[in-house]
Coordinates of C-alpha atoms in Angstrom, one line a residue:
Q11 CA 5.6 -18.9 124.9
R12 CA 9.0 -17.4 124.2
P13 CA 9.1 -14.8 121.5
T14 CA 10.8 -15.9 118.3
V15 CA 13.7 -14.1 116.6
L16 CA 14.6 -15.6 113.3
H17 CA 18.1 -14.8 111.8
F18 CA 18.6 -15.0 108.0
I19 CA 21.8 -15.4 106.1
Y20 CA 23.5 -16.6 103.0
G21 CA 26.0 -18.8 104.4
L22 CA 27.2 -20.4 107.7
G23 CA 31.0 -19.6 107.5
G24 CA 33.7 -17.9 105.9
G25 CA 33.6 -14.4 107.1
G26 CA 33.1 -12.2 110.1
A27 CA 29.6 -11.9 109.5
E28 CA 28.8 -15.4 109.7
A29 CA 31.2 -15.9 112.8
M30 CA 29.1 -13.1 114.4
L31 CA 26.0 -14.8 113.8
R32 CA 26.8 -18.0 115.0
A33 CA 28.4 -16.6 118.3
L34 CA 25.1 -14.6 118.7
A35 CA 22.7 -17.0 118.1
G36 CA 24.4 -19.2 120.6
A37 CA 24.9 -16.4 123.2
L38 CA 21.1 -15.2 123.2
D39 CA 19.1 -15.9 126.5
R40 CA 17.0 -19.3 125.3
R41 CA 14.8 -18.9 128.5
A42 CA 13.6 -15.5 127.0
W43 CA 14.1 -16.0 123.2
R44 CA 13.5 -18.7 120.9
V45 CA 16.1 -18.5 117.9
V46 CA 15.8 -19.7 114.6
V47 CA 18.6 -19.4 112.0
V48 CA 17.9 -19.7 108.4
A49 CA 20.8 -20.1 105.9
M50 CA 20.9 -20.2 102.1
Q51 CA 24.1 -22.5 102.2
S52 CA 25.7 -24.8 104.6
K53 CA 27.4 -27.7 103.1
P54 CA 30.9 -26.0 103.0
W55 CA 30.8 -25.3 106.8
P56 CA 29.8 -28.7 108.1
E57 CA 31.4 -28.2 111.6
E58 CA 30.2 -24.8 112.1
T59 CA 26.6 -26.0 111.0
A60 CA 26.7 -29.1 113.5
D61 CA 27.9 -26.9 116.3
L62 CA 25.0 -24.1 115.8
R63 CA 22.6 -26.9 115.3
Q64 CA 23.0 -27.7 118.9
R65 CA 23.1 -24.1 120.1
V66 CA 19.6 -22.7 118.6
D67 CA 16.2 -24.1 118.7
A68 CA 15.9 -24.5 114.9
L69 CA 18.3 -24.4 112.0
H70 CA 16.8 -24.4 108.4
V71 CA 19.0 -24.6 105.2
L72 CA 17.3 -23.8 102.1
D73 CA 19.9 -25.2 99.9
E74 CA 19.6 -22.7 97.0
Q75 CA 22.2 -20.3 95.6
S76 CA 20.2 -17.3 94.2
L77 CA 18.6 -15.1 96.7
L78 CA 15.9 -14.0 94.3
S79 CA 14.9 -17.3 92.4
P80 CA 11.3 -18.5 92.7
R81 CA 12.4 -21.6 94.7
T82 CA 14.1 -19.5 97.4
L83 CA 11.4 -17.0 97.9
K84 CA 9.0 -20.0 98.2
K85 CA 10.9 -21.9 100.6
L86 CA 11.9 -19.0 102.5
A87 CA 8.3 -17.9 102.8
A88 CA 7.2 -21.4 104.0
V89 CA 9.9 -21.4 106.7
M90 CA 8.4 -18.0 108.0
R91 CA 5.0 -19.2 107.7
Q92 CA 6.1 -22.4 110.0
E93 CA 8.3 -20.6 112.4
R94 CA 6.1 -17.6 113.0
P95 CA 8.8 -15.1 114.0
D96 CA 8.3 -12.0 116.2
V97 CA 11.3 -10.5 114.8
V98 CA 13.4 -11.4 111.7
Q99 CA 17.0 -10.3 111.8
T100 CA 18.9 -10.5 108.3
W101 CA 22.3 -10.3 107.8
M102 CA 24.4 -8.2 105.0
H103 CA 22.7 -6.4 102.0
H104 CA 21.3 -9.1 99.8
A105 CA 19.8 -11.0 102.6
D106 CA 18.6 -8.0 103.9
F107 CA 16.5 -7.3 100.7
T108 CA 15.5 -10.8 100.5
G109 CA 14.8 -11.7 104.0
G110 CA 13.1 -8.4 104.8
L111 CA 11.0 -8.6 101.6
V112 CA 9.8 -12.2 102.2
A113 CA 9.3 -11.3 106.0
R114 CA 7.2 -8.4 105.1
L115 CA 5.1 -10.4 102.7
C116 CA 4.2 -12.9 105.3
G117 CA 3.2 -10.7 107.9
V118 CA 6.3 -9.9 109.9
R119 CA 6.7 -6.2 110.6
P120 CA 9.5 -5.9 113.0
V121 CA 12.3 -6.5 110.7
V122 CA 15.9 -5.6 111.4
W123 CA 18.6 -5.3 108.6
G124 CA 22.3 -6.0 109.6
I125 CA 25.3 -3.8 107.9
H126 CA 28.6 -5.6 108.2
C127 CA 30.3 -4.0 105.5
R128 CA 30.8 -0.4 104.5
E129 CA 29.9 -0.9 100.7
I130 CA 27.1 -2.4 98.9
T131 CA 29.0 -4.8 97.3
R132 CA 28.4 -6.9 94.2
A133 CA 27.1 -10.5 94.4
P134 CA 28.7 -13.4 92.7
G135 CA 27.4 -13.5 89.3
E136 CA 25.5 -10.2 89.3
S137 CA 25.9 -7.6 86.5
R138 CA 27.1 -4.7 86.9
L139 CA 23.9 -3.1 85.9
K140 CA 21.9 -5.1 88.5
S141 CA 24.7 -4.2 91.0
R142 CA 23.9 -0.5 90.2
L143 CA 20.4 -0.9 90.5
F144 CA 20.8 -2.8 93.7
R145 CA 22.9 -0.1 95.5
G146 CA 20.2 2.6 94.1
L147 CA 17.5 0.6 95.3
M148 CA 18.6 -0.3 99.1
P149 CA 18.6 3.2 100.4
L150 CA 15.1 3.7 99.2
M151 CA 13.8 0.3 100.8
A152 CA 15.7 1.2 104.3
H153 CA 13.0 3.9 104.8
W154 CA 10.0 1.5 104.8
L155 CA 11.0 -2.0 105.0
P156 CA 13.2 -2.6 108.2
A157 CA 12.0 -1.3 111.6
R158 CA 15.8 -0.8 112.5
V159 CA 18.9 -1.2 110.9
V160 CA 21.9 -2.3 112.9
S161 CA 25.6 -1.8 112.0
C162 CA 28.4 -3.5 113.5
S163 CA 30.7 -0.5 112.3
Q164 CA 30.4 2.9 113.3
A165 CA 32.3 4.0 110.1
A166 CA 29.9 1.8 108.1
L167 CA 26.9 3.4 109.7
E168 CA 28.1 7.0 108.4
D169 CA 28.8 5.4 105.2
H170 CA 25.1 4.2 104.6
A171 CA 23.5 7.4 106.1
Q172 CA 25.5 9.2 103.3
L173 CA 24.0 6.7 100.8
G174 CA 20.6 7.9 102.0
Y175 CA 19.9 5.2 104.7
P176 CA 17.6 6.9 107.4
R177 CA 19.7 7.7 110.2
E178 CA 16.9 7.7 112.9
K179 CA 16.5 4.0 112.3
M180 CA 20.3 3.1 112.6
T181 CA 22.0 1.9 115.5
W182 CA 25.5 0.8 116.3
I183 CA 26.3 -2.7 118.0
P184 CA 30.0 -3.5 117.6
N185 CA 30.8 -7.4 117.3
G186 CA 31.4 -9.4 120.3
I187 CA 33.9 -11.8 121.1
D188 CA 33.5 -14.8 123.5
T189 CA 36.6 -14.1 125.8
R190 CA 36.2 -17.4 127.4
R191 CA 37.1 -19.0 124.0
F192 CA 39.6 -16.7 122.7
R193 CA 42.1 -16.3 125.3
S194 CA 46.0 -16.3 125.9
R195 CA 47.1 -20.1 125.6
P196 CA 50.9 -20.2 126.1
A197 CA 50.5 -23.9 125.4
C198 CA 48.8 -23.6 121.8
R199 CA 51.7 -21.1 120.9
A200 CA 54.5 -23.7 121.4
E201 CA 52.4 -26.4 119.8
T202 CA 51.3 -24.3 117.0
R203 CA 54.5 -23.3 116.1
Q204 CA 56.0 -26.8 116.6
S205 CA 53.4 -28.3 114.2
L206 CA 54.5 -25.7 111.5
G207 CA 58.3 -25.8 111.9
L208 CA 58.4 -22.4 113.4
P209 CA 61.2 -21.6 115.8
E210 CA 60.1 -20.5 119.3
D211 CA 62.1 -17.3 119.1
A212 CA 61.2 -16.3 115.5
P213 CA 59.1 -13.0 114.7
V214 CA 55.8 -14.0 113.5
L215 CA 53.2 -12.0 111.7
G216 CA 49.7 -13.5 111.0
F217 CA 47.1 -12.7 109.2
M218 CA 43.5 -14.5 109.3
G219 CA 40.8 -14.3 106.7
R220 CA 39.7 -15.2 103.1
F221 CA 41.3 -14.0 99.8
H222 CA 39.4 -11.2 98.8
E223 CA 40.2 -7.8 97.1
M224 CA 39.0 -6.1 100.1
K225 CA 41.7 -7.5 102.2
N226 CA 44.7 -5.9 99.9
L227 CA 46.9 -8.8 100.2
P228 CA 49.1 -7.5 97.6
L229 CA 50.1 -4.5 100.1
L230 CA 50.7 -7.0 102.9
L231 CA 53.1 -9.1 100.8
R232 CA 54.8 -5.8 99.6
A233 CA 55.3 -4.5 103.4
F234 CA 56.5 -8.3 104.4
A235 CA 59.2 -8.2 101.7
L236 CA 60.4 -4.6 103.1
L237 CA 60.5 -6.2 106.7
A238 CA 62.4 -9.2 105.5
Q239 CA 65.2 -6.5 104.4
H240 CA 65.6 -5.7 108.1
M241 CA 64.6 -8.9 110.1
P242 CA 65.2 -11.7 107.6
Q243 CA 64.1 -14.4 110.3
A244 CA 60.5 -13.1 110.5
R245 CA 57.7 -15.2 109.4
L246 CA 54.4 -14.8 108.3
L247 CA 51.6 -17.2 108.7
M248 CA 48.2 -16.7 106.2
C249 CA 45.4 -18.5 107.9
G250 CA 42.4 -18.8 105.4
V251 CA 44.4 -18.4 102.1
R252 CA 46.2 -21.2 100.5
R253 CA 48.6 -20.9 97.8
E254 CA 46.5 -22.0 95.4
D255 CA 44.0 -19.4 96.0
L256 CA 46.3 -16.7 95.0
D257 CA 45.6 -14.4 92.0
A258 CA 48.7 -13.7 89.5
E259 CA 49.8 -10.7 91.4
C260 CA 49.9 -12.0 94.7
A261 CA 51.5 -15.3 93.4
A262 CA 54.3 -13.2 91.6
L263 CA 54.8 -11.0 94.9
A264 CA 55.1 -14.4 97.1
E265 CA 57.7 -15.7 94.8
S266 CA 59.7 -12.6 94.8
L267 CA 60.3 -12.4 98.4
P268 CA 63.7 -12.9 99.6
D269 CA 62.6 -16.1 101.2
P270 CA 59.3 -17.5 99.8
H271 CA 59.2 -20.1 102.2
A272 CA 59.2 -17.4 105.3
V273 CA 55.3 -17.5 104.4
R274 CA 52.9 -20.4 105.5
W275 CA 50.0 -20.9 103.5
L276 CA 47.1 -22.6 105.3
P277 CA 43.4 -23.1 104.7
F278 CA 40.7 -21.9 106.7
Q279 CA 40.8 -23.0 110.4
T280 CA 37.8 -24.0 112.4
D281 CA 40.0 -23.4 115.8
P282 CA 41.5 -20.0 115.1
E283 CA 41.6 -19.7 118.9
R284 CA 44.5 -22.3 118.9
W285 CA 46.3 -20.1 116.0
Y286 CA 46.2 -16.7 117.3
P287 CA 48.7 -17.6 120.4
A288 CA 51.3 -18.3 117.9
L289 CA 51.6 -15.0 116.8
D290 CA 53.6 -11.9 118.1
V291 CA 51.7 -9.5 116.2
F292 CA 48.3 -9.8 114.1
T293 CA 47.9 -7.6 111.0
L294 CA 45.4 -6.6 108.3
S295 CA 46.3 -4.7 105.2
S296 CA 42.8 -3.9 104.1
R297 CA 41.5 -1.3 101.8
T298 CA 38.1 -1.3 103.6
E299 CA 36.9 -2.9 106.9
A300 CA 33.7 -2.3 109.2
C301 CA 34.3 -3.9 112.6
P302 CA 36.8 -7.0 111.7
M303 CA 36.0 -9.8 114.1
T304 CA 39.6 -11.2 113.3
V305 CA 41.0 -8.0 115.2
L306 CA 38.8 -8.6 118.2
E307 CA 39.7 -12.3 118.4
A308 CA 43.4 -11.7 118.3
M309 CA 43.3 -9.1 120.7
A310 CA 41.2 -11.2 123.2
C311 CA 44.1 -14.0 122.7
G312 CA 46.5 -11.3 123.9
V313 CA 47.9 -10.8 120.6
P314 CA 48.8 -6.9 119.5
C315 CA 47.5 -5.7 116.5
V316 CA 48.6 -3.6 113.3
T317 CA 46.2 -2.6 110.6
T318 CA 45.6 -0.3 108.1
D319 CA 43.6 2.6 109.4
V320 CA 40.3 1.6 107.9
G321 CA 36.6 1.1 109.3
D322 CA 36.5 1.1 113.0
C323 CA 40.0 -0.3 113.4
A324 CA 41.4 2.6 115.2
R325 CA 38.7 2.5 117.4
L326 CA 38.9 -1.0 118.4
I327 CA 42.6 -1.1 118.8
E328 CA 43.4 2.3 120.4
S329 CA 46.7 2.5 122.2
T330 CA 47.2 -1.5 122.3
G331 CA 48.6 -1.7 118.9
A332 CA 49.1 0.6 115.8
V333 CA 47.3 1.7 112.4
T334 CA 48.9 2.9 109.6
P335 CA 47.4 4.8 106.4
P336 CA 45.9 2.4 104.0
G337 CA 48.0 1.5 100.9
D338 CA 51.3 2.2 102.5
A339 CA 53.7 -0.6 102.5
R340 CA 56.5 1.1 104.1
A341 CA 54.4 2.1 107.1
L342 CA 53.1 -1.0 107.6
A343 CA 56.5 -2.7 107.6
A344 CA 57.6 0.1 109.9
A345 CA 54.9 -0.5 112.4
W346 CA 55.4 -4.3 112.3
R347 CA 59.1 -3.6 113.0
Q348 CA 58.6 -1.3 116.0
L349 CA 56.3 -4.1 117.6
L350 CA 58.5 -7.0 116.8
E351 CA 61.4 -5.4 118.0
L352 CA 60.1 -4.5 121.4
P353 CA 61.2 -6.7 124.5
A354 CA 58.8 -9.4 124.9
A355 CA 57.7 -8.2 128.2
A356 CA 56.8 -4.9 126.8
R357 CA 54.9 -6.6 123.8
A358 CA 53.0 -8.9 126.5
E359 CA 51.7 -5.9 128.3
L360 CA 50.3 -4.8 125.1
G361 CA 48.4 -8.0 124.4
V362 CA 47.3 -7.8 128.3
A363 CA 45.8 -4.4 127.7
A364 CA 44.3 -5.5 123.9
R365 CA 42.7 -8.3 126.1
Q366 CA 41.2 -5.9 128.6
R367 CA 40.1 -3.7 126.0
V368 CA 37.9 -6.7 124.5
I369 CA 36.7 -7.8 127.9
D370 CA 35.6 -4.1 128.6
S371 CA 34.0 -2.9 125.3
F372 CA 33.4 -5.9 123.1
S373 CA 32.5 -8.9 124.7
L374 CA 30.0 -11.1 123.3
E375 CA 27.9 -10.8 126.3
R376 CA 27.7 -7.1 125.8
A377 CA 26.5 -7.4 122.2
A378 CA 24.4 -10.0 123.0
A379 CA 22.4 -8.0 125.8
R380 CA 22.3 -5.0 123.4
Y381 CA 20.8 -7.2 120.5
Q382 CA 18.1 -8.5 123.1
E383 CA 17.2 -5.1 124.3
L384 CA 16.6 -4.1 120.6
Y385 CA 14.5 -7.2 120.0
A386 CA 12.2 -6.5 123.0
T387 CA 11.5 -2.8 121.9
L388 CA 10.2 -4.5 118.3
A389 CA 8.6 -7.7 119.5
P390 CA 5.6 -5.9 121.1
V391 CA 4.8 -4.2 117.7
L392 CA 3.3 -7.6 116.4
R393 CA 1.0 -7.7 119.3
Q394 CA -0.6 -4.4 119.0

């Protein structure tokens, strides 16, 4: 008679929150918890879906687009009644709203909201008016619908408290990384570079993520143009962003680089643990972040990171890399150059320290234990 925790999310791939859900669902103690995942969409991520199905007790895919359509609400309610969860954990704002509301209507009181972004963003196809109404409604609902609100980011927690979320319900559980999967792999470094035609001794920067305005890729390309003036041999590996994904601004910046072929554009990779080791430095140029999984993954692989000083990035990296002011291309290029010009042994020492920091403070085991402790405090509420 294990208590059931049900996770509700829109998609099973494509971002850090989705990666954390998949990792957490597989890391929860199945002897103590029955783990169920419900997603709106799974077809774009067949490999992730197949892997997750093997790691949980039940996986339900609603195959719906709109979180508020009558069909979605009816299907989700049917799953809730079938699974009879003791705790419902929702992931990101729009799923918080729909999943939390349906759970309460089905009689599930212990609902945990999950914050994985500093902003309440506009959903695809959502009008500006509807988006403004949603942003105003969520802080009000936070006072009565969820039992607890988990934020993966200390910065995002403070942002939401300023929006009106009840601070007494909020707790910080940072993302966690499977350090057995993400680790230093010297063989992968050589293999990946060879497969991409990258010289073994070339200084290689890397980005892993999706094409989204939050990532501020124009800043990254401007900074790389500045770096190329001093280090023409440098290469930039863009994983998750294809050339055809670029908007007009990014396409123009890519074409204007001294050597446009210095940037390699790659689709989303299902095995990022094999790509990080090919890098000398991992980077983010974002205008906003919460607790970016990619930074922790790169650190776990022994790759020092340079990011803009947004969200929890400085807290994650500490002295193992560098952060620069948001929007400052010259500062970003200078930080890259400083790390890339270090002797290989000194840069390797930073990588070792980065990995140790993840092991000590941001491991998947640590995050799973924190979530289980939270669920255990809530599950008895249903039985009283």
